[in-house]
């Protein structure tokens, strides 16, 4: 019996030992399959046309001839779209603009150490910016088109989200371009999303109106988009291992490689610096708005809530208080709370006047008086409306009365012309009844010269003429 139990235990141990490696192997197999699936799903290297991509980018760098005119016309369309606040027009302009070429050329040339292409790209980028600013500047010089529309104002201050849009757009663009079969819808979508053109138009508007804060903000937004699109191109070019440009002179090759690496480092460092600053500014503005919202919830009335009152550069928040005047201890209480919002180095500036309780009481009295006057005016309006309705009713009845009247003088003159023997004519309305209904008959009494024979026949003709002339059947001629 003991031997049987021992054998059974040993058999169970052997089974457990043999099952464990099988389970581990299954997990490894699943993990490897999943890894292989994700690799094939996300891999972009096997379908990359490196040589074709380089040729396509280099062909679109040039900003002269046809490209220059297309750029000018697209900038003009975008400026009109911004002036009339039409997103559809602006999108249409972005679809035809050739702005991406030089920017992609910068990222590509740095990635493959092509100093000649880098020079060419930078020169054409400068030409592109110059043409765009000149076109939009001349358009907005016209006084008719100098209104500050919402579409223009939206491009005067960059946001941290613009960095993500530019980076994601640049990555999508270079990935789409590097395929053997280009995806034109992706390229068009990136042109719309990155929105390089509206900031240039807004910068031209700032120059034309002399508002250099608009010019600076718009150019900063354009610079952010340009740098991050070029940076995304550089990253993908390096990831896909595009062939490096080879130079016969090894010393020159090394020098160019160092220059390209240095430029790439500067672009990367500048991009990181701009991103951090924009992120901090975005956080500062969000915290400031939370603070102002909480101040209002506490019962303090704030007016003139403009974005300009939140100054990230000077680390100040300015609020304008009306109504009850805040005491110094109340202001100190909110200043002490600033670190809770992440605003440690921020200064809260409270602008307020004297206590205007009496003024607000007078305003309330005036408001009540206005309300009473409105009620009086409303009752008068109702009375006037009733009288107007009565007048309209009387006018309608009068019109009906006049419509039933006969223009006797004109009729008599026409009858005299048509009937030479007519000596005299008169008319009256005769009301008669047969005790079943009442009729009104227009009776014309006529007198004829004795020299006129057959007056009875003349009367019949006159009666027919009168019925036709007056469009009335109830006419009798005697």
mmCIF file of N, CA and C in Angstrom, residues 237-280:
data_model
loop_
_atom_site.group_PDB
_atom_site.id
_atom_site.type_symbol
_atom_site.label_atom_id
_atom_site.label_comp_id
_atom_site.label_asym_id
_atom_site.label_seq_id
_atom_site.Cartn_x
_atom_site.Cartn_y
_atom_site.Cartn_z
ATOM 1 N N UNK A 237 14.118 60.568 -41.499
ATOM 2 C CA UNK A 237 15.225 60.295 -42.430
ATOM 3 C C UNK A 237 16.321 59.481 -41.737
ATOM 4 N N UNK A 238 16.609 59.834 -40.507
ATOM 5 C CA UNK A 238 17.618 59.071 -39.750
ATOM 6 C C UNK A 238 17.104 57.678 -39.404
ATOM 7 N N UNK A 239 15.835 57.586 -39.020
ATOM 8 C CA UNK A 239 15.263 56.292 -38.639
ATOM 9 C C UNK A 239 15.242 55.329 -39.824
ATOM 10 N N UNK A 240 14.895 55.851 -40.994
ATOM 11 C CA UNK A 240 14.826 55.004 -42.191
ATOM 12 C C UNK A 240 16.191 54.801 -42.843
ATOM 13 N N UNK A 241 17.226 55.398 -42.273
ATOM 14 C CA UNK A 241 18.606 55.228 -42.734
ATOM 15 C C UNK A 241 18.750 55.584 -44.224
ATOM 16 N N UNK A 242 18.324 56.814 -44.533
ATOM 17 C CA UNK A 242 18.520 57.305 -45.896
ATOM 18 C C UNK A 242 20.019 57.360 -46.191
ATOM 19 N N UNK A 243 20.411 57.107 -47.429
ATOM 20 C CA UNK A 243 21.846 57.101 -47.757
ATOM 21 C C UNK A 243 22.468 58.485 -47.582
ATOM 22 N N UNK A 244 23.629 58.508 -46.921
ATOM 23 C CA UNK A 244 24.333 59.766 -46.689
ATOM 24 C C UNK A 244 25.046 60.196 -47.964
ATOM 25 N N UNK A 245 25.147 61.522 -48.147
ATOM 26 C CA UNK A 245 25.873 62.055 -49.300
ATOM 27 C C UNK A 245 27.370 61.816 -49.079
ATOM 28 N N UNK A 246 28.026 61.213 -50.068
ATOM 29 C CA UNK A 246 29.454 60.896 -49.962
ATOM 30 C C UNK A 246 30.273 61.930 -50.720
ATOM 31 N N UNK A 247 31.369 62.335 -50.098
ATOM 32 C CA UNK A 247 32.277 63.308 -50.693
ATOM 33 C C UNK A 247 33.621 62.644 -50.968
ATOM 34 N N UNK A 248 34.227 63.036 -52.071
ATOM 35 C CA UNK A 248 35.540 62.467 -52.420
ATOM 36 C C UNK A 248 36.578 62.846 -51.372
ATOM 37 N N UNK A 249 36.520 64.063 -50.931
ATOM 38 C CA UNK A 249 37.455 64.559 -49.923
ATOM 39 C C UNK A 249 36.940 64.147 -48.544
ATOM 40 N N UNK A 250 37.677 63.250 -47.873
ATOM 41 C CA UNK A 250 37.237 62.745 -46.563
ATOM 42 C C UNK A 250 37.232 63.850 -45.514
ATOM 43 N N UNK A 251 38.181 64.793 -45.625
ATOM 44 C CA UNK A 251 38.217 65.890 -44.653
ATOM 45 C C UNK A 251 36.971 66.755 -44.792
ATOM 46 N N UNK A 252 36.614 67.022 -46.060
ATOM 47 C CA UNK A 252 35.402 67.814 -46.310
ATOM 48 C C UNK A 252 34.172 67.077 -45.812
ATOM 49 N N UNK A 253 34.120 65.756 -46.026
ATOM 50 C CA UNK A 253 32.979 64.976 -45.582
ATOM 51 C C UNK A 253 32.810 65.068 -44.070
ATOM 52 N N UNK A 254 33.951 64.932 -43.355
ATOM 53 C CA UNK A 254 33.868 64.999 -41.893
ATOM 54 C C UNK A 254 33.425 66.390 -41.432
ATOM 55 N N UNK A 255 33.944 67.421 -42.114
ATOM 56 C CA UNK A 255 33.585 68.783 -41.723
ATOM 57 C C UNK A 255 32.085 69.025 -41.957
ATOM 58 N N UNK A 256 31.614 68.558 -43.095
ATOM 59 C CA UNK A 256 30.182 68.724 -43.400
ATOM 60 C C UNK A 256 29.323 67.925 -42.433
ATOM 61 N N UNK A 257 29.793 66.726 -42.101
ATOM 62 C CA UNK A 257 29.062 65.905 -41.133
ATOM 63 C C UNK A 257 28.965 66.617 -39.788
ATOM 64 N N UNK A 258 30.073 67.264 -39.393
ATOM 65 C CA UNK A 258 30.055 67.997 -38.116
ATOM 66 C C UNK A 258 29.106 69.185 -38.192
ATOM 67 N N UNK A 259 29.156 69.912 -39.319
ATOM 68 C CA UNK A 259 28.270 71.072 -39.480
ATOM 69 C C UNK A 259 26.808 70.635 -39.433
ATOM 70 N N UNK A 260 26.493 69.570 -40.177
ATOM 71 C CA UNK A 260 25.117 69.071 -40.194
ATOM 72 C C UNK A 260 24.682 68.614 -38.814
ATOM 73 N N UNK A 261 25.556 67.928 -38.105
ATOM 74 C CA UNK A 261 25.224 67.463 -36.753
ATOM 75 C C UNK A 261 25.022 68.646 -35.809
ATOM 76 N N UNK A 262 25.875 69.678 -35.996
ATOM 77 C CA UNK A 262 25.758 70.861 -35.136
ATOM 78 C C UNK A 262 24.439 71.587 -35.395
ATOM 79 N N UNK A 263 24.099 71.727 -36.680
ATOM 80 C CA UNK A 263 22.832 72.375 -37.030
ATOM 81 C C UNK A 263 21.658 71.563 -36.490
ATOM 82 N N UNK A 264 21.741 70.240 -36.638
ATOM 83 C CA UNK A 264 20.674 69.388 -36.114
ATOM 84 C C UNK A 264 20.536 69.535 -34.606
ATOM 85 N N UNK A 265 21.679 69.628 -33.921
ATOM 86 C CA UNK A 265 21.649 69.811 -32.466
ATOM 87 C C UNK A 265 21.007 71.145 -32.099
ATOM 88 N N UNK A 266 21.374 72.212 -32.846
ATOM 89 C CA UNK A 266 20.790 73.527 -32.576
ATOM 90 C C UNK A 266 19.275 73.506 -32.776
ATOM 91 N N UNK A 267 18.842 72.873 -33.868
ATOM 92 C CA UNK A 267 17.405 72.791 -34.138
ATOM 93 C C UNK A 267 16.691 72.022 -33.031
ATOM 94 N N UNK A 268 17.285 70.900 -32.631
ATOM 95 C CA UNK A 268 16.682 70.090 -31.579
ATOM 96 C C UNK A 268 16.644 70.847 -30.259
ATOM 97 N N UNK A 269 17.762 71.494 -29.913
ATOM 98 C CA UNK A 269 17.814 72.243 -28.654
ATOM 99 C C UNK A 269 16.821 73.401 -28.676
ATOM 100 N N UNK A 270 16.778 74.126 -29.794
ATOM 101 C CA UNK A 270 15.813 75.225 -29.902
ATOM 102 C C UNK A 270 14.378 74.733 -29.825
ATOM 103 N N UNK A 271 14.117 73.597 -30.438
ATOM 104 C CA UNK A 271 12.768 73.040 -30.408
ATOM 105 C C UNK A 271 12.366 72.660 -28.987
ATOM 106 N N UNK A 272 13.274 72.017 -28.282
ATOM 107 C CA UNK A 272 12.993 71.620 -26.897
ATOM 108 C C UNK A 272 12.769 72.853 -26.030
ATOM 109 N N UNK A 273 13.608 73.881 -26.251
ATOM 110 C CA UNK A 273 13.484 75.121 -25.468
ATOM 111 C C UNK A 273 12.131 75.792 -25.721
ATOM 112 N N UNK A 274 11.741 75.904 -26.991
ATOM 113 C CA UNK A 274 10.457 76.524 -27.328
ATOM 114 C C UNK A 274 9.299 75.717 -26.763
ATOM 115 N N UNK A 275 9.405 74.391 -26.859
ATOM 116 C CA UNK A 275 8.336 73.549 -26.347
ATOM 117 C C UNK A 275 8.167 73.731 -24.840
ATOM 118 N N UNK A 276 9.290 73.763 -24.112
ATOM 119 C CA UNK A 276 9.230 73.923 -22.649
ATOM 120 C C UNK A 276 8.615 75.273 -22.295
ATOM 121 N N UNK A 277 9.044 76.333 -22.999
ATOM 122 C CA UNK A 277 8.508 77.666 -22.717
ATOM 123 C C UNK A 277 7.014 77.743 -22.992
ATOM 124 N N UNK A 278 6.602 77.191 -24.128
ATOM 125 C CA UNK A 278 5.182 77.215 -24.459
ATOM 126 C C UNK A 278 4.368 76.387 -23.473
ATOM 127 N N UNK A 279 4.939 75.261 -23.045
ATOM 128 C CA UNK A 279 4.245 74.424 -22.071
ATOM 129 C C UNK A 279 4.083 75.168 -20.743
ATOM 130 N N UNK A 280 5.136 75.847 -20.308
ATOM 131 C CA UNK A 280 5.065 76.615 -19.062
ATOM 132 C C UNK A 280 4.048 77.747 -19.173
#
